Amino acid sequence: MKVTQLDCLCVILLHLLHTAGSERFEVLGPTDVIAAVAGDDIILPCYLKPNISAEDITVDWLNLDFLDGRVYRYQNSEIIREDQILFYRGRTSLFKEELWRGNTSLKLTRVQGTDEGRYKCFIKAKSWYDDFTIEVLVKAVGSKPVVSIEGHREGGMGLLCETEGWHPEPELLWLESKGDRLSAGPPEIHRDLKGFYTVKQHVIVQETDTNRFTCRVQQSRINEKMETEVHLPSELFDYATPLRMAFIVLCCLGAITVIGLSLAMYCICIKKGVIIDQLKLQRDDQSKQGEVLRKERDDLKKERVDLWAQNSKYCLQIITLLTSLERQKYNFL
Ligand SMILES: *[C@@H]1O[C@H](CO)[C@@H](O)[C@H](O)[C@H]1NC(C)=O
Ligand SMILES: *[C@@H]1O[C@H](CO)[C@@H](O)[C@H](O)[C@H]1NC(C)=O
């Protein structure tokens, strides 16, 4: 049989059409978000339709947040570890026994916060490729909030609330007993290497009727909420804020000063009074003494006068006596 050039061309075209047709496929997966719990192992489903073997084609798994690296690559029946994003190393695999029927699902072990994102399952044959993108949400419920008392701060009591191990990033709230939100400092957010969040928030509270305060952590996307209530004994507040303390100290110092000054004044006054009294007394004494002396002097004067009078009387008597004696002598003679 003679084969013409036209026949030949037809055969080649037919062959091309056949191979192209046989390689044509669709890549499919779930359209819903895949919710993964941190620490679990998950499967990211992906498969070919029709269910042709994927053993001799290239399977790429990509995280669309990391365009300069791959999650996983399978090519020429081998796992290619070049350009693998570091934190997926040792945690990803394909189901090798499923590849021959077009199942290119990825197994991801020990899910962590950084795994959240959009993943592309990209499959490339010699003359055909297709891809499918799925979304993964990582849910990590962190620790119950821990409240610690930091002591007196700016005229109130400083409290700190801490919670760790969350994904996605949670919101921290400080509430008073009636449920009203307290104005707190800015949240301090830290993300660890595995992508889990730790959040801290400081608040300064004033004394209230109940002295009960609540720290709430909530993550609405994963519908989680936890609370820790703290009750502060009012003595904590009574133990005076530094300002109040300073005020009290100042008051005490003031009172002591005033009392001291008053005492000093009083003492001085009393001393002065005593001295004055003494002087007065002395003066009185002196005037009394003067009076006595004066009286003595007067008495003496009187006595002298009396003495004079007596003297003169005696003198007269003597003279009378003498004259009488003279007279008697004359008579006798
Ligand atoms: C491939 O798909 C066809 C129908 O779509 C099914 O009958 C067959 O069992 C599948 N093969 C494998 C290996 O899963
Ligand atoms: C692919 O394989 C995995 C693991 O055995 C299985 O869970 C999944 O259902 C398979 N998917 C399809 C489409 O067959």
PDB file of C-alpha atoms in Angstrom, residues 25-270:
ATOM      1  CA  PHE A  25      -8.184  17.996  32.025  1.00  0.00           C
ATOM      2  CA  GLU A  26      -9.774  20.184  34.633  1.00  0.00           C
ATOM      3  CA  VAL A  27      -8.401  20.758  38.149  1.00  0.00           C
ATOM      4  CA  LEU A  28     -11.084  20.774  40.827  1.00  0.00           C
ATOM      5  CA  GLY A  29     -11.425  21.157  44.547  1.00  0.00           C
ATOM      6  CA  PRO A  30     -13.783  22.431  47.279  1.00  0.00           C
ATOM      7  CA  THR A  31     -15.309  25.864  46.895  1.00  0.00           C
ATOM      8  CA  ASP A  32     -15.939  26.242  50.625  1.00  0.00           C
ATOM      9  CA  VAL A  33     -13.315  27.604  52.983  1.00  0.00           C
ATOM     10  CA  ILE A  34     -11.427  24.860  54.763  1.00  0.00           C
ATOM     11  CA  ALA A  35     -11.443  25.557  58.494  1.00  0.00           C
ATOM     12  CA  ALA A  36      -8.471  23.969  60.180  1.00  0.00           C
ATOM     13  CA  VAL A  37      -7.880  23.679  63.896  1.00  0.00           C
ATOM     14  CA  ALA A  38      -4.330  24.508  64.910  1.00  0.00           C
ATOM     15  CA  GLY A  39      -2.325  21.388  65.666  1.00  0.00           C
ATOM     16  CA  ASP A  40      -4.507  19.072  63.554  1.00  0.00           C
ATOM     17  CA  ASP A  41      -3.568  17.361  60.273  1.00  0.00           C
ATOM     18  CA  ILE A  42      -5.655  18.438  57.284  1.00  0.00           C
ATOM     19  CA  ILE A  43      -6.171  17.520  53.630  1.00  0.00           C
ATOM     20  CA  LEU A  44      -6.321  20.197  50.958  1.00  0.00           C
ATOM     21  CA  PRO A  45      -8.450  18.411  48.317  1.00  0.00           C
ATOM     22  CA  CYS A  46      -7.555  18.701  44.640  1.00  0.00           C
ATOM     23  CA  TYR A  47      -8.159  16.293  41.756  1.00  0.00           C
ATOM     24  CA  LEU A  48      -8.203  15.967  38.001  1.00  0.00           C
ATOM     25  CA  LYS A  49     -11.276  15.559  35.878  1.00  0.00           C
ATOM     26  CA  PRO A  50     -11.274  13.240  34.043  1.00  0.00           C
ATOM     27  CA  ASN A  51      -9.464  11.110  36.574  1.00  0.00           C
ATOM     28  CA  ILE A  52      -6.306  10.595  34.512  1.00  0.00           C
ATOM     29  CA  SER A  53      -3.090   9.605  36.177  1.00  0.00           C
ATOM     30  CA  ALA A  54      -1.074  12.450  37.612  1.00  0.00           C
ATOM     31  CA  GLU A  55       2.003  10.263  38.051  1.00  0.00           C
ATOM     32  CA  ASP A  56       3.945  11.736  35.116  1.00  0.00           C
ATOM     33  CA  ILE A  57       2.885  15.353  35.344  1.00  0.00           C
ATOM     34  CA  THR A  58       3.964  18.288  37.530  1.00  0.00           C
ATOM     35  CA  VAL A  59       1.914  19.035  40.679  1.00  0.00           C
ATOM     36  CA  ASP A  60       2.635  22.366  42.369  1.00  0.00           C
ATOM     37  CA  TRP A  61       1.068  23.528  45.591  1.00  0.00           C
ATOM     38  CA  LEU A  62       1.502  27.261  46.174  1.00  0.00           C
ATOM     39  CA  ASN A  63       0.581  29.589  49.026  1.00  0.00           C
ATOM     40  CA  LEU A  64      -0.456  32.789  47.269  1.00  0.00           C
ATOM     41  CA  ASP A  65       0.927  34.912  50.138  1.00  0.00           C
ATOM     42  CA  PHE A  66       4.423  33.571  49.377  1.00  0.00           C
ATOM     43  CA  LEU A  67       5.102  34.004  45.697  1.00  0.00           C
ATOM     44  CA  ASP A  68       8.839  33.379  45.963  1.00  0.00           C
ATOM     45  CA  GLY A  69       8.447  29.879  47.358  1.00  0.00           C
ATOM     46  CA  ARG A  70       6.403  26.732  47.061  1.00  0.00           C
ATOM     47  CA  VAL A  71       4.514  24.642  49.541  1.00  0.00           C
ATOM     48  CA  TYR A  72       5.186  21.431  47.616  1.00  0.00           C
ATOM     49  CA  ARG A  73       6.327  20.303  44.163  1.00  0.00           C
ATOM     50  CA  TYR A  74       6.041  16.856  42.609  1.00  0.00           C
ATOM     51  CA  GLN A  75       7.740  16.474  39.224  1.00  0.00           C
ATOM     52  CA  ASN A  76       9.046  13.501  37.237  1.00  0.00           C
ATOM     53  CA  SER A  77       7.869  11.167  40.000  1.00  0.00           C
ATOM     54  CA  GLU A  78       9.991  13.016  42.565  1.00  0.00           C
ATOM     55  CA  ILE A  79       9.460  15.461  45.377  1.00  0.00           C
ATOM     56  CA  ILE A  80      11.362  18.686  44.589  1.00  0.00           C
ATOM     57  CA  ARG A  81      12.495  20.357  47.808  1.00  0.00           C
ATOM     58  CA  GLU A  82      14.162  23.409  46.237  1.00  0.00           C
ATOM     59  CA  ASP A  83      12.343  26.658  46.872  1.00  0.00           C
ATOM     60  CA  GLN A  84      10.170  25.081  49.515  1.00  0.00           C
ATOM     61  CA  ILE A  85       8.934  27.640  52.049  1.00  0.00           C
ATOM     62  CA  LEU A  86      10.779  26.852  55.267  1.00  0.00           C
ATOM     63  CA  PHE A  87       7.843  26.379  57.583  1.00  0.00           C
ATOM     64  CA  TYR A  88       6.225  23.743  55.316  1.00  0.00           C
ATOM     65  CA  ARG A  89       9.346  21.549  55.366  1.00  0.00           C
ATOM     66  CA  GLY A  90       8.535  18.127  56.778  1.00  0.00           C
ATOM     67  CA  ARG A  91       4.813  18.886  57.083  1.00  0.00           C
ATOM     68  CA  THR A  92       3.527  18.356  53.526  1.00  0.00           C
ATOM     69  CA  SER A  93       2.960  15.294  51.336  1.00  0.00           C
ATOM     70  CA  LEU A  94       0.837  13.962  48.455  1.00  0.00           C
ATOM     71  CA  PHE A  95      -1.044  10.675  48.591  1.00  0.00           C
ATOM     72  CA  LYS A  96       1.260   8.728  46.262  1.00  0.00           C
ATOM     73  CA  GLU A  97      -1.155   5.769  46.076  1.00  0.00           C
ATOM     74  CA  GLU A  98      -3.867   8.171  44.846  1.00  0.00           C
ATOM     75  CA  LEU A  99      -1.906   9.900  42.083  1.00  0.00           C
ATOM     76  CA  TRP A 100      -2.630   7.301  39.392  1.00  0.00           C
ATOM     77  CA  ARG A 101      -6.326   8.185  39.572  1.00  0.00           C
ATOM     78  CA  GLY A 102      -5.810  11.908  39.420  1.00  0.00           C
ATOM     79  CA  ASN A 103      -6.014  12.646  43.169  1.00  0.00           C
ATOM     80  CA  THR A 104      -3.468  15.379  43.879  1.00  0.00           C
ATOM     81  CA  SER A 105      -4.731  16.338  47.361  1.00  0.00           C
ATOM     82  CA  LEU A 106      -2.120  17.690  49.775  1.00  0.00           C
ATOM     83  CA  LYS A 107      -1.720  16.517  53.326  1.00  0.00           C
ATOM     84  CA  LEU A 108      -0.597  19.199  55.777  1.00  0.00           C
ATOM     85  CA  THR A 109       0.327  18.118  59.293  1.00  0.00           C
ATOM     86  CA  ARG A 110       0.410  20.057  62.592  1.00  0.00           C
ATOM     87  CA  VAL A 111      -1.456  23.087  61.270  1.00  0.00           C
ATOM     88  CA  GLN A 112      -0.122  26.411  62.565  1.00  0.00           C
ATOM     89  CA  GLY A 113      -1.112  30.067  62.286  1.00  0.00           C
ATOM     90  CA  THR A 114       1.129  30.807  59.326  1.00  0.00           C
ATOM     91  CA  ASP A 115      -0.731  28.142  57.279  1.00  0.00           C
ATOM     92  CA  GLU A 116      -3.765  30.371  56.864  1.00  0.00           C
ATOM     93  CA  GLY A 117      -4.202  31.714  53.349  1.00  0.00           C
ATOM     94  CA  ARG A 118      -5.125  30.866  49.766  1.00  0.00           C
ATOM     95  CA  TYR A 119      -3.550  27.803  48.169  1.00  0.00           C
ATOM     96  CA  LYS A 120      -3.246  27.077  44.492  1.00  0.00           C
ATOM     97  CA  CYS A 121      -3.139  23.520  43.209  1.00  0.00           C
ATOM     98  CA  PHE A 122      -1.370  23.943  39.881  1.00  0.00           C
ATOM     99  CA  ILE A 123      -1.092  20.977  37.529  1.00  0.00           C
ATOM    100  CA  LYS A 124       0.905  21.036  34.332  1.00  0.00           C
ATOM    101  CA  ALA A 125       1.182  18.306  31.726  1.00  0.00           C
ATOM    102  CA  LYS A 126       3.274  18.503  28.535  1.00  0.00           C
ATOM    103  CA  SER A 127       0.762  20.585  26.599  1.00  0.00           C
ATOM    104  CA  TRP A 128      -1.930  21.461  29.128  1.00  0.00           C
ATOM    105  CA  TYR A 129      -2.262  22.995  32.552  1.00  0.00           C
ATOM    106  CA  ASP A 130      -4.977  24.069  34.929  1.00  0.00           C
ATOM    107  CA  ASP A 131      -5.260  25.136  38.563  1.00  0.00           C
ATOM    108  CA  PHE A 132      -7.711  25.497  41.393  1.00  0.00           C
ATOM    109  CA  THR A 133      -7.517  27.826  44.407  1.00  0.00           C
ATOM    110  CA  ILE A 134      -8.807  26.928  47.852  1.00  0.00           C
ATOM    111  CA  GLU A 135      -8.922  28.944  51.020  1.00  0.00           C
ATOM    112  CA  VAL A 136      -7.740  27.750  54.416  1.00  0.00           C
ATOM    113  CA  LEU A 137      -8.728  29.365  57.700  1.00  0.00           C
ATOM    114  CA  VAL A 138      -6.727  28.441  60.777  1.00  0.00           C
ATOM    115  CA  LYS A 139      -8.549  28.482  64.066  1.00  0.00           C
ATOM    116  CA  ALA A 140      -6.586  28.534  67.290  1.00  0.00           C
ATOM    117  CA  VAL A 141      -8.332  29.128  70.594  1.00  0.00           C
ATOM    118  CA  GLY A 142      -5.752  30.606  72.918  1.00  0.00           C
ATOM    119  CA  SER A 143      -5.430  30.709  76.659  1.00  0.00           C
ATOM    120  CA  LYS A 144      -7.956  32.093  79.122  1.00  0.00           C
ATOM    121  CA  PRO A 145      -6.882  35.674  79.843  1.00  0.00           C
ATOM    122  CA  VAL A 146      -4.579  36.079  82.818  1.00  0.00           C
ATOM    123  CA  VAL A 147      -4.986  39.270  84.846  1.00  0.00           C
ATOM    124  CA  SER A 148      -2.199  40.603  87.033  1.00  0.00           C
ATOM    125  CA  ILE A 149      -2.190  43.558  89.387  1.00  0.00           C
ATOM    126  CA  GLU A 150       0.626  45.921  88.593  1.00  0.00           C
ATOM    127  CA  GLY A 151       0.163  48.322  91.510  1.00  0.00           C
ATOM    128  CA  HIS A 152      -0.514  52.030  91.813  1.00  0.00           C
ATOM    129  CA  ARG A 153      -0.390  53.866  88.518  1.00  0.00           C
ATOM    130  CA  GLU A 154      -1.253  57.489  87.754  1.00  0.00           C
ATOM    131  CA  GLY A 155      -3.849  57.857  90.486  1.00  0.00           C
ATOM    132  CA  GLY A 156      -5.428  54.406  90.059  1.00  0.00           C
ATOM    133  CA  MET A 157      -4.635  50.704  90.081  1.00  0.00           C
ATOM    134  CA  GLY A 158      -2.740  49.279  87.116  1.00  0.00           C
ATOM    135  CA  LEU A 159      -3.924  45.926  85.735  1.00  0.00           C
ATOM    136  CA  LEU A 160      -2.498  43.818  82.939  1.00  0.00           C
ATOM    137  CA  CYS A 161      -4.365  41.256  80.865  1.00  0.00           C
ATOM    138  CA  GLU A 162      -2.518  38.670  78.777  1.00  0.00           C
ATOM    139  CA  THR A 163      -3.664  35.888  76.483  1.00  0.00           C
ATOM    140  CA  GLU A 164      -1.658  33.739  74.104  1.00  0.00           C
ATOM    141  CA  GLY A 165      -1.928  31.188  71.323  1.00  0.00           C
ATOM    142  CA  TRP A 166      -4.683  32.782  69.245  1.00  0.00           C
ATOM    143  CA  HIS A 167      -5.448  32.715  65.551  1.00  0.00           C
ATOM    144  CA  PRO A 168      -6.739  34.859  63.965  1.00  0.00           C
ATOM    145  CA  GLU A 169      -5.691  37.893  66.000  1.00  0.00           C
ATOM    146  CA  PRO A 170      -8.179  38.320  68.857  1.00  0.00           C
ATOM    147  CA  GLU A 171      -9.542  41.496  70.395  1.00  0.00           C
ATOM    148  CA  LEU A 172      -8.986  42.308  74.060  1.00  0.00           C
ATOM    149  CA  LEU A 173     -11.499  44.366  76.039  1.00  0.00           C
ATOM    150  CA  TRP A 174     -11.476  45.686  79.568  1.00  0.00           C
ATOM    151  CA  LEU A 175     -14.920  45.966  81.124  1.00  0.00           C
ATOM    152  CA  GLU A 176     -16.236  47.246  84.406  1.00  0.00           C
ATOM    153  CA  SER A 177     -18.843  45.281  86.388  1.00  0.00           C
ATOM    154  CA  LYS A 178     -21.825  46.764  84.528  1.00  0.00           C
ATOM    155  CA  GLY A 179     -20.316  45.674  81.242  1.00  0.00           C
ATOM    156  CA  ASP A 180     -19.231  49.114  80.095  1.00  0.00           C
ATOM    157  CA  ARG A 181     -15.968  49.225  78.247  1.00  0.00           C
ATOM    158  CA  LEU A 182     -13.043  50.833  80.055  1.00  0.00           C
ATOM    159  CA  SER A 183     -10.592  52.919  78.130  1.00  0.00           C
ATOM    160  CA  ALA A 184      -7.359  51.003  78.152  1.00  0.00           C
ATOM    161  CA  GLY A 185      -3.930  51.423  76.654  1.00  0.00           C
ATOM    162  CA  PRO A 186      -3.144  50.250  73.127  1.00  0.00           C
ATOM    163  CA  PRO A 187      -3.047  46.449  72.746  1.00  0.00           C
ATOM    164  CA  GLU A 188       0.451  44.989  72.510  1.00  0.00           C
ATOM    165  CA  ILE A 189       0.284  42.341  69.812  1.00  0.00           C
ATOM    166  CA  HIS A 190       2.997  39.781  69.250  1.00  0.00           C
ATOM    167  CA  ARG A 191       2.990  37.071  66.584  1.00  0.00           C
ATOM    168  CA  ASP A 192       5.252  34.105  67.137  1.00  0.00           C
ATOM    169  CA  LEU A 193       7.137  32.142  64.455  1.00  0.00           C
ATOM    170  CA  LYS A 194       4.234  29.744  63.990  1.00  0.00           C
ATOM    171  CA  GLY A 195       1.854  32.650  63.456  1.00  0.00           C
ATOM    172  CA  PHE A 196      -0.034  32.515  66.759  1.00  0.00           C
ATOM    173  CA  TYR A 197      -0.944  35.754  68.487  1.00  0.00           C
ATOM    174  CA  THR A 198      -0.220  36.909  72.012  1.00  0.00           C
ATOM    175  CA  VAL A 199      -2.028  40.059  73.121  1.00  0.00           C
ATOM    176  CA  LYS A 200      -1.434  42.157  76.237  1.00  0.00           C
ATOM    177  CA  GLN A 201      -3.284  45.216  77.386  1.00  0.00           C
ATOM    178  CA  HIS A 202      -2.764  47.512  80.336  1.00  0.00           C
ATOM    179  CA  VAL A 203      -5.535  49.446  82.044  1.00  0.00           C
ATOM    180  CA  ILE A 204      -5.701  51.829  84.979  1.00  0.00           C
ATOM    181  CA  VAL A 205      -8.864  51.447  87.058  1.00  0.00           C
ATOM    182  CA  GLN A 206     -10.401  53.649  89.712  1.00  0.00           C
ATOM    183  CA  GLU A 207     -12.242  52.370  92.769  1.00  0.00           C
ATOM    184  CA  THR A 208     -15.904  51.493  92.031  1.00  0.00           C
ATOM    185  CA  ASP A 209     -18.868  50.147  94.039  1.00  0.00           C
ATOM    186  CA  THR A 210     -17.946  46.558  93.294  1.00  0.00           C
ATOM    187  CA  ASN A 211     -14.268  46.782  92.391  1.00  0.00           C
ATOM    188  CA  ARG A 212     -14.833  43.997  89.868  1.00  0.00           C
ATOM    189  CA  PHE A 213     -13.151  44.250  86.497  1.00  0.00           C
ATOM    190  CA  THR A 214     -13.254  41.882  83.556  1.00  0.00           C
ATOM    191  CA  CYS A 215     -10.796  41.196  80.783  1.00  0.00           C
ATOM    192  CA  ARG A 216     -12.477  39.668  77.748  1.00  0.00           C
ATOM    193  CA  VAL A 217     -10.769  38.132  74.738  1.00  0.00           C
ATOM    194  CA  GLN A 218     -12.908  37.566  71.674  1.00  0.00           C
ATOM    195  CA  GLN A 219     -12.503  36.434  68.094  1.00  0.00           C
ATOM    196  CA  SER A 220     -15.716  36.834  66.163  1.00  0.00           C
ATOM    197  CA  ARG A 221     -14.481  35.042  63.031  1.00  0.00           C
ATOM    198  CA  ILE A 222     -14.090  31.799  64.924  1.00  0.00           C
ATOM    199  CA  ASN A 223     -16.903  32.674  67.363  1.00  0.00           C
ATOM    200  CA  GLU A 224     -14.805  32.365  70.505  1.00  0.00           C
ATOM    201  CA  LYS A 225     -14.961  34.414  73.690  1.00  0.00           C
ATOM    202  CA  MET A 226     -13.315  34.028  77.104  1.00  0.00           C
ATOM    203  CA  GLU A 227     -13.314  36.180  80.211  1.00  0.00           C
ATOM    204  CA  THR A 228     -11.438  36.546  83.453  1.00  0.00           C
ATOM    205  CA  GLU A 229     -12.824  38.624  86.288  1.00  0.00           C
ATOM    206  CA  VAL A 230     -10.714  40.175  88.981  1.00  0.00           C
ATOM    207  CA  HIS A 231     -11.924  41.568  92.279  1.00  0.00           C
ATOM    208  CA  LEU A 232      -9.717  44.169  93.922  1.00  0.00           C
ATOM    209  CA  PRO A 233     -10.123  44.579  97.690  1.00  0.00           C
ATOM    210  CA  SER A 234     -10.786  48.237  98.438  1.00  0.00           C
ATOM    211  CA  GLU A 235      -7.828  48.310 100.860  1.00  0.00           C
ATOM    212  CA  LEU A 236      -5.698  48.170  97.731  1.00  0.00           C
ATOM    213  CA  PHE A 237      -7.143  51.533  96.769  1.00  0.00           C
ATOM    214  CA  ASP A 238      -7.122  52.825 100.395  1.00  0.00           C
ATOM    215  CA  TYR A 239      -3.461  52.080 100.566  1.00  0.00           C
ATOM    216  CA  ALA A 240      -3.383  55.477  99.004  1.00  0.00           C
ATOM    217  CA  THR A 241      -2.187  56.336  95.651  1.00  0.00           C
ATOM    218  CA  PRO A 242       1.198  58.055  95.649  1.00  0.00           C
ATOM    219  CA  LEU A 243      -0.577  61.362  95.107  1.00  0.00           C
ATOM    220  CA  ARG A 244      -2.887  60.834  98.036  1.00  0.00           C
ATOM    221  CA  MET A 245       0.092  59.584 100.063  1.00  0.00           C
ATOM    222  CA  ALA A 246       2.013  62.741  99.240  1.00  0.00           C
ATOM    223  CA  PHE A 247      -1.017  64.812 100.188  1.00  0.00           C
ATOM    224  CA  ILE A 248      -1.351  63.026 103.524  1.00  0.00           C
ATOM    225  CA  VAL A 249       2.367  63.403 104.245  1.00  0.00           C
ATOM    226  CA  LEU A 250       2.164  67.092 103.393  1.00  0.00           C
ATOM    227  CA  CYS A 251      -0.864  67.516 105.639  1.00  0.00           C
ATOM    228  CA  CYS A 252       0.906  65.737 108.504  1.00  0.00           C
ATOM    229  CA  LEU A 253       4.007  67.858 108.046  1.00  0.00           C
ATOM    230  CA  GLY A 254       1.853  70.982 107.934  1.00  0.00           C
ATOM    231  CA  ALA A 255      -0.003  69.997 111.088  1.00  0.00           C
ATOM    232  CA  ILE A 256       3.239  69.186 112.897  1.00  0.00           C
ATOM    233  CA  THR A 257       4.729  72.514 111.858  1.00  0.00           C
ATOM    234  CA  VAL A 258       1.657  74.428 112.979  1.00  0.00           C
ATOM    235  CA  ILE A 259       1.543  72.594 116.306  1.00  0.00           C
ATOM    236  CA  GLY A 260       5.275  73.084 116.788  1.00  0.00           C
ATOM    237  CA  LEU A 261       5.077  76.787 116.054  1.00  0.00           C
ATOM    238  CA  SER A 262       2.077  77.216 118.333  1.00  0.00           C
ATOM    239  CA  LEU A 263       3.874  75.384 121.137  1.00  0.00           C
ATOM    240  CA  ALA A 264       6.951  77.515 120.641  1.00  0.00           C
ATOM    241  CA  MET A 265       4.892  80.690 120.671  1.00  0.00           C
ATOM    242  CA  TYR A 266       3.032  79.527 123.743  1.00  0.00           C
ATOM    243  CA  CYS A 267       6.247  78.691 125.561  1.00  0.00           C
ATOM    244  CA  ILE A 268       7.748  82.033 124.658  1.00  0.00           C
ATOM    245  CA  CYS A 269       4.607  83.838 125.800  1.00  0.00           C
ATOM    246  CA  ILE A 270       4.465  81.949 129.075  1.00  0.00           C
TER     247      ILE A 270
END
